[in-house]
Coordinates of C-alpha atoms and ligand atoms in Angstrom, one line a residue:
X1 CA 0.0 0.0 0.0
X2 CA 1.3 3.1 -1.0
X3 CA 0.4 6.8 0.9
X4 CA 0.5 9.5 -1.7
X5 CA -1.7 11.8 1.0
X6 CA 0.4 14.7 1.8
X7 CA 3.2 14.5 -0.1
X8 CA 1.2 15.3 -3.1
X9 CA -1.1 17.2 -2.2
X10 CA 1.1 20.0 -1.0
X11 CA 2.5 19.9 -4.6
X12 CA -1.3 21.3 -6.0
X13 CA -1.8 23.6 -3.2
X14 CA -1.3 26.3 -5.1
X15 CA -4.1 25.2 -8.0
X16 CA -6.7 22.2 -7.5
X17 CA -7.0 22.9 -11.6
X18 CA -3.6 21.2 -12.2
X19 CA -4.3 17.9 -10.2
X20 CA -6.7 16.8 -12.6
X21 CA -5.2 18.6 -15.9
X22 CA -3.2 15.8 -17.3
X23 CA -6.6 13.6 -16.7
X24 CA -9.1 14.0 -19.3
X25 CA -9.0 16.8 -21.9
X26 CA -12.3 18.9 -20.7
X27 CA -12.5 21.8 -19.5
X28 CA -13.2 23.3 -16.2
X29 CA -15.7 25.1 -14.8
X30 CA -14.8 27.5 -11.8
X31 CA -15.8 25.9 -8.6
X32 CA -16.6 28.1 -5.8
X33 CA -16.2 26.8 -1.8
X34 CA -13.4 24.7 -1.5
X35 CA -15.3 21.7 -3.0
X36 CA -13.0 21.1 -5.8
X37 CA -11.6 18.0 -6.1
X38 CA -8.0 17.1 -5.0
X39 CA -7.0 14.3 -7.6
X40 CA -3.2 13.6 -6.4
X41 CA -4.9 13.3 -2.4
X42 CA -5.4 9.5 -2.5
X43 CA -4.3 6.2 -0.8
X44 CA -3.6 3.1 -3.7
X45 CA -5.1 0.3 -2.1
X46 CA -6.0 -3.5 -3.6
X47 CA -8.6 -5.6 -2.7
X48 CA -9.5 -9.6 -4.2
X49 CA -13.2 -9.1 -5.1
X50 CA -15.5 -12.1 -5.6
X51 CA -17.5 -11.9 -8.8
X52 CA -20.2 -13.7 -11.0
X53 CA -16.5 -13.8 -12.9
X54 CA -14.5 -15.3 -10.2
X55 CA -12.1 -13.4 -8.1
X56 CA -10.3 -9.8 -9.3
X57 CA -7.2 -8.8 -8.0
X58 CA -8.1 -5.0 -8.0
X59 CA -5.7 -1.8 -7.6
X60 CA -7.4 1.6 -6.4
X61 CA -7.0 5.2 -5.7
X62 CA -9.0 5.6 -2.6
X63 CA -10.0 9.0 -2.0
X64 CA -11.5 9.3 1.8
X65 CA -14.0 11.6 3.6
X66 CA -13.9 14.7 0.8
X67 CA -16.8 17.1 2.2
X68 CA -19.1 17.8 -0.6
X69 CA -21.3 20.7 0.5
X70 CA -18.8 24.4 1.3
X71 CA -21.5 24.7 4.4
X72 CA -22.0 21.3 6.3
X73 CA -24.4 20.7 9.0
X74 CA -22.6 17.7 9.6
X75 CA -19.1 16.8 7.7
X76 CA -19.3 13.4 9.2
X77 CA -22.2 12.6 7.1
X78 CA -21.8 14.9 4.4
X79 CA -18.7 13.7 2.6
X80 CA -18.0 11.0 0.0
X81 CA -15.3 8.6 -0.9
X82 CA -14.0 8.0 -4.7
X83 CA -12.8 4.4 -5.4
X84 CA -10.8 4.8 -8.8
X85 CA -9.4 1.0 -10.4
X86 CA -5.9 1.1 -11.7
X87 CA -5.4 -1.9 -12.3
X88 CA -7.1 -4.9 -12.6
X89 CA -5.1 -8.5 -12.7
X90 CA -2.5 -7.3 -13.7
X91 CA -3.9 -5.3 -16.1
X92 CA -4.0 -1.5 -15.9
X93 CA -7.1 0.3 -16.3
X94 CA -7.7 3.5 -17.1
X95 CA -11.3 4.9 -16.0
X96 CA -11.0 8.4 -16.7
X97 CA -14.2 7.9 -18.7
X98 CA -16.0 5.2 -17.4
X99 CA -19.2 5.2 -15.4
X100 CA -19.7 6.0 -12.3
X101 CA -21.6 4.2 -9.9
X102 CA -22.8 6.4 -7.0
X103 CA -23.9 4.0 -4.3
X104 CA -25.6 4.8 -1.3
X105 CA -25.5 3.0 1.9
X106 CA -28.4 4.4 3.8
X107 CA -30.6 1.8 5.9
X108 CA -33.8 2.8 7.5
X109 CA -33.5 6.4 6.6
X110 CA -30.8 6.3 9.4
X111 CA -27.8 8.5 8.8
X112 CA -24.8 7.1 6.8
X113 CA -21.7 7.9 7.0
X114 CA -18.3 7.0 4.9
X115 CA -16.1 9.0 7.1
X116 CA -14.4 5.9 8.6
X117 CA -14.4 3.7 5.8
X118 CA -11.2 2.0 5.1
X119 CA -11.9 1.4 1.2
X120 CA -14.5 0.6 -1.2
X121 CA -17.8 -0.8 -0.1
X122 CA -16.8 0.2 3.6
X123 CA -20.0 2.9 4.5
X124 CA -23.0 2.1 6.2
X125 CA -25.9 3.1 8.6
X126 CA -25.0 4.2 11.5
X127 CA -26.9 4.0 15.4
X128 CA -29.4 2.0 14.1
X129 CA -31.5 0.7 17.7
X130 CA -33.1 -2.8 17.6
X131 CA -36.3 -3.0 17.2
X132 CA -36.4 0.4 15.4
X133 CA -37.8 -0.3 11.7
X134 CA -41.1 0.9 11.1
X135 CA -44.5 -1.4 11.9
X136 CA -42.8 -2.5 15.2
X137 CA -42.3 -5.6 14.1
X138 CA -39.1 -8.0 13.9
X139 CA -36.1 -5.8 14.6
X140 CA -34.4 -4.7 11.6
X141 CA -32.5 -7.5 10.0
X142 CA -33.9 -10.3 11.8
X143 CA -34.5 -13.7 9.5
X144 CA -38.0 -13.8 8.8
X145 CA -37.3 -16.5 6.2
X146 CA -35.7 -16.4 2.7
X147 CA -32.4 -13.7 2.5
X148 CA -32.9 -11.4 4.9
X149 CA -30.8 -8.3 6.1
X150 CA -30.1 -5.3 7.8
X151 CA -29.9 -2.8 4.4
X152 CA -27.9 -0.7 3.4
X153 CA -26.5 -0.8 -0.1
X154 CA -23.2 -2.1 1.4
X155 CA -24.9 -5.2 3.0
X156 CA -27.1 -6.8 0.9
X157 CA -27.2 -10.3 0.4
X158 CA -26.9 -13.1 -2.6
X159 CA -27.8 -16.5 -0.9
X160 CA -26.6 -15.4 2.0
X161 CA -23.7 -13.6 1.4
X162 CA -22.8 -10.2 1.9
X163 CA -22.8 -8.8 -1.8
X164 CA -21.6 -5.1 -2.5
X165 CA -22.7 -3.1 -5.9
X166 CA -19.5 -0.9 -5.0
X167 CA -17.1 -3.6 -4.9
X168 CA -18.7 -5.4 -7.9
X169 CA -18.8 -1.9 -10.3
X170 CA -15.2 -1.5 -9.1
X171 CA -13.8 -4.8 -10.0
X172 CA -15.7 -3.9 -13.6
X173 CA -13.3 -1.3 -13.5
X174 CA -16.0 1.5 -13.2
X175 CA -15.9 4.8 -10.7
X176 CA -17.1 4.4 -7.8
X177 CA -18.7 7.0 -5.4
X178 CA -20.0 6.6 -1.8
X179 CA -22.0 9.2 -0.8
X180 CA -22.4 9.8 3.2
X181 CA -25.8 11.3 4.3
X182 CA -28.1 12.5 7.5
X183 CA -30.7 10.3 8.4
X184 CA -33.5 10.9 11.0
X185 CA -32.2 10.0 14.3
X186 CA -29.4 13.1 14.2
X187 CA -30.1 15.5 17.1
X188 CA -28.0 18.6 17.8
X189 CA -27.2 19.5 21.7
X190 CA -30.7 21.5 21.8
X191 CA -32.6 18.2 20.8
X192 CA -33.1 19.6 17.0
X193 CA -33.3 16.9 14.6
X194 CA -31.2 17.9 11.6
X195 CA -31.4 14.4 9.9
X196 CA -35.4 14.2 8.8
X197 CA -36.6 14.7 5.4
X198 CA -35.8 16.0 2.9
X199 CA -32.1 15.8 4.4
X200 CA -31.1 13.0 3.0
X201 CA -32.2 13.2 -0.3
X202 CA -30.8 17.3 -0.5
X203 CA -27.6 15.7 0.7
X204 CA -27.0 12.8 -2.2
X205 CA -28.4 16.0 -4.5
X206 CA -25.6 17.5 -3.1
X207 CA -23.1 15.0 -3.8
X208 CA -24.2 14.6 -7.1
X209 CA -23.4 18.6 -8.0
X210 CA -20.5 17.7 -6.2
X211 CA -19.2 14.9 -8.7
X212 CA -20.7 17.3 -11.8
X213 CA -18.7 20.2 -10.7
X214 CA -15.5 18.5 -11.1
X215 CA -16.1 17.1 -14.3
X216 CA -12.5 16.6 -15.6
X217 CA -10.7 16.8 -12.3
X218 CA -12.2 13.6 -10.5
X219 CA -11.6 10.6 -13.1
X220 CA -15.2 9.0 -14.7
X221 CA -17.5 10.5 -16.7
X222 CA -20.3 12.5 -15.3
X223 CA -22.9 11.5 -17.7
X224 CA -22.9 8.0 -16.4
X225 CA -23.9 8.8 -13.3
X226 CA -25.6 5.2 -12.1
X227 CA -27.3 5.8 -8.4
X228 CA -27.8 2.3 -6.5
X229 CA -29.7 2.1 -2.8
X230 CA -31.3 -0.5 -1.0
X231 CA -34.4 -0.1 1.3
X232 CA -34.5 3.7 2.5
X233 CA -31.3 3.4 0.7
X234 CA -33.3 2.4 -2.6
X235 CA -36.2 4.5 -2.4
X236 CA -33.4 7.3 -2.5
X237 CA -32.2 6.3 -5.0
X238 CA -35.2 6.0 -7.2
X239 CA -36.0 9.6 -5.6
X240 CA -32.5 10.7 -7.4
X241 CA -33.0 9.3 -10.9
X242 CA -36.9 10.6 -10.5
X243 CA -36.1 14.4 -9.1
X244 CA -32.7 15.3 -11.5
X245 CA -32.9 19.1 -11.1
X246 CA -35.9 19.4 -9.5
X247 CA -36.4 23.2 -8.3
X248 CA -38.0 21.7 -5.5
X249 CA -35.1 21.5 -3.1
X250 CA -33.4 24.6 -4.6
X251 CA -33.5 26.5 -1.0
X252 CA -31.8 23.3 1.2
X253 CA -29.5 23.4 -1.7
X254 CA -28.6 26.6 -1.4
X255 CA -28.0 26.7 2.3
X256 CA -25.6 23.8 2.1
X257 CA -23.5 25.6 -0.4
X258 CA -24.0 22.9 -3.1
X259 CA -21.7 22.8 -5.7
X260 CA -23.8 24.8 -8.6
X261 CA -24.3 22.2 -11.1
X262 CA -27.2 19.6 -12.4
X263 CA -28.0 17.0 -10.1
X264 CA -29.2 14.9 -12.8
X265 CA -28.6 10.8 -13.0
X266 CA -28.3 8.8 -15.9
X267 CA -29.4 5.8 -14.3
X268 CA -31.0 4.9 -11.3
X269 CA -30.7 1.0 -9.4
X270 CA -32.9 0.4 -6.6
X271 CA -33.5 -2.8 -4.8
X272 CA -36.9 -3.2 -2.5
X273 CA -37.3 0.6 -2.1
X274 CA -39.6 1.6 0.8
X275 CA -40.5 4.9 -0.8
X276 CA -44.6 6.0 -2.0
X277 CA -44.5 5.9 1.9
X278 CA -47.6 8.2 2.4
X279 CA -49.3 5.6 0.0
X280 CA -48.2 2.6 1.7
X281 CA -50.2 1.6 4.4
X282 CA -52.7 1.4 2.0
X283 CA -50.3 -0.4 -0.3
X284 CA -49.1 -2.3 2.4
X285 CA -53.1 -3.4 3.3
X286 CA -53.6 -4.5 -0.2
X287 CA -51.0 -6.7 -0.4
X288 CA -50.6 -8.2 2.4
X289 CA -53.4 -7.5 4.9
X290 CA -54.9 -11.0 4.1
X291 CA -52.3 -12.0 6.5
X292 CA -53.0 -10.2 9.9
X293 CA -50.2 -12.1 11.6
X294 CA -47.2 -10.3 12.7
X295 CA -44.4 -11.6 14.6
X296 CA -46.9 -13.3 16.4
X297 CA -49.7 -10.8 17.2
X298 CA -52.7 -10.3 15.3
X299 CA -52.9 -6.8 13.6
X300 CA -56.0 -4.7 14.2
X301 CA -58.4 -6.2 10.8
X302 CA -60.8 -2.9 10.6
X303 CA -57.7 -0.5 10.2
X304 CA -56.1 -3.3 7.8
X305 CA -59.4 -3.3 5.8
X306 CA -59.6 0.9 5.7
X307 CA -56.5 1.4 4.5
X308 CA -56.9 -1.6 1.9
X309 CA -60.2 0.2 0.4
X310 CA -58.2 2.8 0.1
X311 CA -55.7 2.0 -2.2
X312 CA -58.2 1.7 -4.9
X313 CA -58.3 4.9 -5.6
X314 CA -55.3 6.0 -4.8
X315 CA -54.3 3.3 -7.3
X316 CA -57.0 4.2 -9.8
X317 CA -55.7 7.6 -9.6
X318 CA -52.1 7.0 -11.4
X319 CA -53.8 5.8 -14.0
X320 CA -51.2 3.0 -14.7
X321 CA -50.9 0.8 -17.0
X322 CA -49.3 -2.7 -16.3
X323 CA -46.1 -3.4 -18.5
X324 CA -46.5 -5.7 -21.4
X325 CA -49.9 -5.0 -22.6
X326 CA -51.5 -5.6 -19.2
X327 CA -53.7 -2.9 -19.5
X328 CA -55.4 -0.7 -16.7
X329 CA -54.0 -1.7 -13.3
X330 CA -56.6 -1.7 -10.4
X331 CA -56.5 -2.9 -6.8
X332 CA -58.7 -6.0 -8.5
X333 CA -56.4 -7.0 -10.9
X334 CA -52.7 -6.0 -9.0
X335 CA -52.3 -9.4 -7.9
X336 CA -53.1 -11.2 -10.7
X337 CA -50.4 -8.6 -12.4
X338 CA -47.8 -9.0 -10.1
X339 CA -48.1 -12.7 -10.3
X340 CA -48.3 -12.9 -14.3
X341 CA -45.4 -10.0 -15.0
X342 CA -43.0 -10.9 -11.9
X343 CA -43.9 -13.7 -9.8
X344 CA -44.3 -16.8 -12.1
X345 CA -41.4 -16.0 -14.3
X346 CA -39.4 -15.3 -11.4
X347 CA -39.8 -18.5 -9.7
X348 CA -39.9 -20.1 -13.2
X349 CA -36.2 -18.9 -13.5
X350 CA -35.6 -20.2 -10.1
X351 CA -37.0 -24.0 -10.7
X352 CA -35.2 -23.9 -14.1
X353 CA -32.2 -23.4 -12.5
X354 CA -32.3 -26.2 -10.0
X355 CA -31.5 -30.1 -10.4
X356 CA -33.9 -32.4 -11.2
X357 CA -34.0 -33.5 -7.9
X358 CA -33.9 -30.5 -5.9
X359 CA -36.7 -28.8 -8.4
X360 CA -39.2 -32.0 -7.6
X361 CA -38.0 -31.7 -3.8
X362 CA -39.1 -28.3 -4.2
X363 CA -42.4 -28.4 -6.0
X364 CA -43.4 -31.5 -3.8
X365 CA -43.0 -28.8 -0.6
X366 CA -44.8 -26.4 -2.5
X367 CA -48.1 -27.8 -4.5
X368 CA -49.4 -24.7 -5.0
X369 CA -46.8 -24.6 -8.5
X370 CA -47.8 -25.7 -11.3
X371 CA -44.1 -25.9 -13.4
X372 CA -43.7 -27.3 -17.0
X373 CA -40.5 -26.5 -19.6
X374 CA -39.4 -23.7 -17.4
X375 CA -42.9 -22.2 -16.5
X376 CA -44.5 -21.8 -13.2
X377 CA -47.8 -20.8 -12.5
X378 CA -49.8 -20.4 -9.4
X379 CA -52.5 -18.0 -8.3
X380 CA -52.1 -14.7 -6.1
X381 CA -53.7 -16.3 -3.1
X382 CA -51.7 -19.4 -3.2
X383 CA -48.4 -16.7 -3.5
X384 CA -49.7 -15.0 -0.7
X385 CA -50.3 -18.2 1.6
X386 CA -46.9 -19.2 1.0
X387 CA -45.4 -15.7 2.6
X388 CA -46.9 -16.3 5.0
X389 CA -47.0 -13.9 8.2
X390 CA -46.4 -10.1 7.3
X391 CA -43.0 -8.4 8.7
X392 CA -45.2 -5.3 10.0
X393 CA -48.1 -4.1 12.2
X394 CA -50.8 -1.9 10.5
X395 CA -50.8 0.9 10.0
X396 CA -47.2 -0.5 8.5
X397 CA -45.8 3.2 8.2
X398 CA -47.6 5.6 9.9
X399 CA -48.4 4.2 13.1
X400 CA -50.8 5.5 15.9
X401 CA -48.4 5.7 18.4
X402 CA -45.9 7.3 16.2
X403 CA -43.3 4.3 16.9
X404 CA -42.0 3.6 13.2
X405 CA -38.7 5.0 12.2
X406 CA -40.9 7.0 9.5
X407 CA -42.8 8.9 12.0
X408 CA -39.4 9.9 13.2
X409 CA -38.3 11.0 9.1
X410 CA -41.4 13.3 8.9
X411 CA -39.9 14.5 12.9
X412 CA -39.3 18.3 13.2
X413 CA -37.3 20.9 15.1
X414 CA -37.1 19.0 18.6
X415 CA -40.2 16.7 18.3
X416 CA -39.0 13.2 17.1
X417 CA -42.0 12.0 15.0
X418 CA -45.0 13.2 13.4
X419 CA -47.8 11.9 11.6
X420 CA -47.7 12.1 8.1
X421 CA -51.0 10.5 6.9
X422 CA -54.7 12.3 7.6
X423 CA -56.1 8.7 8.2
X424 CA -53.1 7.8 11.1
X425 CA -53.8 11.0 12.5
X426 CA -56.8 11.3 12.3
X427 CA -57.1 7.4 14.1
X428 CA -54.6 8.5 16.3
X429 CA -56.4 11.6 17.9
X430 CA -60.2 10.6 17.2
X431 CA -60.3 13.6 15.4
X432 CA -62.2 13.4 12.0
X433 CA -61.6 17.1 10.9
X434 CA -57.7 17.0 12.0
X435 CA -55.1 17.5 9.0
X436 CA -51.3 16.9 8.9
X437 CA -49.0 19.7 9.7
X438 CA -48.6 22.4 7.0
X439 CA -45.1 21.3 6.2
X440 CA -45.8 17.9 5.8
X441 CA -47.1 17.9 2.1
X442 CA -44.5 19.6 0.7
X443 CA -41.8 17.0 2.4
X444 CA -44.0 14.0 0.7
X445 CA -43.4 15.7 -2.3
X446 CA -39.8 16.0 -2.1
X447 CA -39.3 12.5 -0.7
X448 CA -41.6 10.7 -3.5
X449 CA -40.0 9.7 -6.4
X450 CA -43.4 8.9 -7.9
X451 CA -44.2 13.0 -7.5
X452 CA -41.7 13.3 -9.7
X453 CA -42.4 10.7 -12.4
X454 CA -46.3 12.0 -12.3
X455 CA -45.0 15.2 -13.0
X456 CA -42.7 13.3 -16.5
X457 CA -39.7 15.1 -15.3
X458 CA -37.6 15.6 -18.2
X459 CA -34.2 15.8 -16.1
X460 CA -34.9 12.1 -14.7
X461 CA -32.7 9.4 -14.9
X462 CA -34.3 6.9 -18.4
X463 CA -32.4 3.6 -17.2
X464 CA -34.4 1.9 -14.2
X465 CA -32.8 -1.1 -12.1
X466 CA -35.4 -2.2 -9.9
X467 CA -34.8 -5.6 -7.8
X468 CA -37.1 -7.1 -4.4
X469 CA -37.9 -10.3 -3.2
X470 CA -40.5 -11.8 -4.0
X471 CA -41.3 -12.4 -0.1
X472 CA -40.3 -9.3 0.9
X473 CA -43.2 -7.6 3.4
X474 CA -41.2 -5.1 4.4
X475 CA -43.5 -2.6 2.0
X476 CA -46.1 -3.3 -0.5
X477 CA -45.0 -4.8 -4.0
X478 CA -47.0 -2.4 -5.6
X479 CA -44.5 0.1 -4.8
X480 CA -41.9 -1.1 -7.0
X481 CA -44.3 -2.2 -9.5
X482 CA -45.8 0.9 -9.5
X483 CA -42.4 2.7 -10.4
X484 CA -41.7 0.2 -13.1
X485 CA -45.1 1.0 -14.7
X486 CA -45.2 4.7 -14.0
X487 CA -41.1 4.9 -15.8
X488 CA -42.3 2.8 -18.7
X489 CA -45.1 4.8 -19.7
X490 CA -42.7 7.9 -19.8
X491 CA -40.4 5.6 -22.3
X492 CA -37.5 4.6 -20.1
X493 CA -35.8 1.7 -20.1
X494 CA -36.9 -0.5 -17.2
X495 CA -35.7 -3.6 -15.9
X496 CA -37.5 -5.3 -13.2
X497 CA -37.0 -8.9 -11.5
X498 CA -38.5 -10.1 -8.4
X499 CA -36.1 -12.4 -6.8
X500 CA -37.8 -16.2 -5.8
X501 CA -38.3 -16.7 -2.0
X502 CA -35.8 -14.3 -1.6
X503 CA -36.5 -11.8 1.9
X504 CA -35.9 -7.6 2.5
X505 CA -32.3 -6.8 1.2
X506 CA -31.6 -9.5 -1.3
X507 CA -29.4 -9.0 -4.5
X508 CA -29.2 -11.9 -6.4
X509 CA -27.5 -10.5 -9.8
X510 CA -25.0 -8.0 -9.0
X511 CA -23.2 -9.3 -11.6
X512 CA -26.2 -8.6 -14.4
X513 CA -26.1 -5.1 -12.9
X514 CA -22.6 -4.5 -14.0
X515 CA -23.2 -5.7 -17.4
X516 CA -26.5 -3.5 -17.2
X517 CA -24.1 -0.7 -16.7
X518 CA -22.0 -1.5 -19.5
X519 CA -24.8 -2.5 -21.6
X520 CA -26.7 1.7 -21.4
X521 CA -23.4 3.2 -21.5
X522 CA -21.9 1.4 -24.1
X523 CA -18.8 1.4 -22.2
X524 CA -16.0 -1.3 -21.1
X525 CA -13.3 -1.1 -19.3
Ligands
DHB1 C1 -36.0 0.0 5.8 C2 -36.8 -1.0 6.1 C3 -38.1 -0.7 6.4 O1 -39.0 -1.7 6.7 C4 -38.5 0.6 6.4 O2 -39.8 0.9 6.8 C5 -37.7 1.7 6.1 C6 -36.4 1.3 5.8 C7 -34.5 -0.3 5.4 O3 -34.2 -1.5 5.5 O4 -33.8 0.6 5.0

């Protein structure tokens, strides 16, 4: 390992603009606030990756803890790291043009932080208290059957393994950003939560300027920006790719001293995103409130069937189309949807795949499949009945005693959580007249990705990544579905698998990812 810090960076103290001259060819833009990027202020470090492709023998430039915003409220969350490949097996690469992947870690809208990483892959949620996650159900990361994990878009799983997008992307010899962010549960010493929304999403916003504005200085090219997330993580990132350049978080922008530059992606992954979230108790109702068992206790069945009724207009009202010629999507026909688009050819995929033996094994335990020449079917009932019991209590997101961890997003000033939904708080005091604090809507909005799709922003991302498992309760599968339709009908390009009997945090093809990656960029290494 070889420490260039220091000694190098004295050399370019004089002008940032030379570190990255001898780069790329481009230009650059004047960047005001400190925040331009120090290209010779690395550590090389290498790092045997596991792939889809066997194992890679990588080199990097590992540039730690750069602060991305000239005003931070919080530098320990508010600063990114740069993983640059130099060589790969030998090989040298030169990325100065490839993509870059922009990966998130954020779990449970938590705060993340990179600060203290020790390379690539090495961010994550921070604080997180058991028992926290919303619906107080199973604490956060406890097996509930299938893959299951604490999230994070550094700790996902592939049959059981820890699986990293960052490390992947890396060993594909692509850029790779980690992005630190706020996340609900940060209190300064008055008690002021400085974490809740929109902070998190202003803060990748920010990073993302960050990366724009030094276009030419820090190596990768900015208009392969690819965002991934998982969970809260996820539903950020789908909230980036939906919200490029949205004026709607001009002002928290502004504070921070953002770099002044678009915050527009070119691609945006997301795996089981819990976003839509003042949709989805409703959502959540619909799908799985046939189920009123969780963790053991039976959930309250008039509130389950409320909120269920009410997703049918709230899903009438997208005015959604399924993919693939579905037509109309309703709260009648959802399930049959979900099972026809995703579920059947998901675990079609997964039975193909198997032995003989271990396929018949399989269908044996599970009558419900009908499989032929690679084909599964099975109803939406039968699906549902093989779940089984639901990760969360009901309201799933929004709960009457304000316990989930996104009653503490919608928090403000010193008060911890808040209701963010007329019909929890309007439960929850016994008042039918009483309506959500006059912040609140305007924070849904920024927080929604599906605001933003509704709206056809022109400045979204047009290259979709969206992965769950197929028995994840953690939110509705409507929600994902939802953004797969809603992207389509605007014309993107959309890619969405639900992974067989696989739980909350599952990635099962990082590999495909990467070659996704190559694949809309046109790029390899
Ligand atoms: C996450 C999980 C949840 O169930 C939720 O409500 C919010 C976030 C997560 O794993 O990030």
């Amino acid at each position: 390992m070889m420490t260039r810090r220091g000694v190098l960076a004295m050399g370019v103290a004089s002008g940032a603009v030379l570190a990255g001259a001898g780069l790329v060819g481009r230009a650059f833009a004047a960047i005001a606030g400190g925040l331009a990027f120090d290209a010779s202020n690395f550590t090389e470090l290498s790092k045997t990756i596991t792939t889809g492709a066997g194992d890679k023998l990588v080199k990097y430039r590992f540039y730690k803890a750069i602060p991305y915003v000239a005003n931070p409220v919080d530098v320990a969350y508010q600063c990114l790291n740069v993983s640059v490949p130099v060589e790969i097996d030998g090989k040298a690469v030169d990325a100065s043009n490839a993509p870059i992947l922009f990966a998130n870690s954020v779990g449970g809208y938590m705060p993340s932080s990179v600060a203290e990483a020790e390379g690539v892959g090495g961010g994550g949620m921070t604080g997180l208290p058991p028992g926290a996650m919303a619906g107080g159900g199973a604490p956060e990361g406890a097996p509930a059957g299938g893959t299951e994990v604490a999230s994070g878009g550094n700790a996902m799983l592939m049959g059981g393994k820890r699986v990293s997008n960052a490390e992947y992307a890396l060993a594909a010899g692509y850029v790779v950003v980690e992005p630190g962010a706020r996340g609900r549960t940060l209190t300064d010493p008055s008690g002021t939560y400085y974490g809740v929304a929109p902070a998190a999403i202003v803060d990748l916003k920010a990073a993302v300027r960050y990366v724009r504005a030094n276009q030419g200085r820090i190596p990768g090219n900015t208009d392969w920006i690819i965002s991934s997330g998982t969970s809260a993580g996820g539903a950020l990132s789908s909230l980036l790719g939906a919200s490029g350049d949205s004026p709607l978080y001009a002002a928290e922008l502004a504070a921070l001293g953002a770099a002044d530059a678009s915050d527009a992606i070119f691609a945006a992954g997301a795996w089981c995103p819990i976003t839509d979230l003042e949709h989805a108790d409703m959502a959540y109702e619909w799908n799985w409130g046939s189920n009123l068992l969780a963790s053991g206790a039976e959930v309250d069945k008039n509130i389950s069937t409320a909120l269920a009724a009410g997703f049918e207009a709230y899903q009438e009202g997208l005015g959604l189309s399924g993919v693939g010629g579905f037509g109309a999507l309703t709260a009648r026909n959802y399930g049959d949807y979900l099972v026809q688009a995703y579920l059947q050819p998901s675990a079609g995929a997964y039975l193909a795949a198997r032995s003989d033996a271990d396929r018949a094994s399989y269908l044996a335990a599970n009558p419900f499949i009908t499989y032929a020449d690679g084909k599964a079917s099975f109803g939406w009932s039968d699906f549902l009945s093989h779940v089984g019991a639901r990760k969360k209590s009901v309201p799933a997101f929004d709960a009457l005693d304000l316990s989930t961890g996104e009653n503490n997003l919608f928090g403000l000033g010193t008060i911890e959580a808040r209701h963010f939904t007329e019909f929890s708080l309007r439960r929850a005091t016994g008042n039918p007249d009483a309506t959500i604090e006059a912040d609140i809507p305007a924070k849904l909005v920024q927080m929604n990705p599906m605001h933003h799709l509704a709206e056809k922003n022109p400045r979204r991302a047009t290259h979709w990544w969206l992965r769950v498992g197929a028995k994840d309760s953690d939110t509705s599968l409507s929600v994902i579905a939802n953004l797969a339709a809603a992207t389509t009908a605007l014309g993107d390009d959309v890619d969405l698998a639900m992974y067989w009997d696989a739980g909350h945090g599952a990635n099962e093809d990082p590999d495909a990812f990467v070659a996704w990656i190559g694949k809309i960029t046109g790029y390899s290494a």
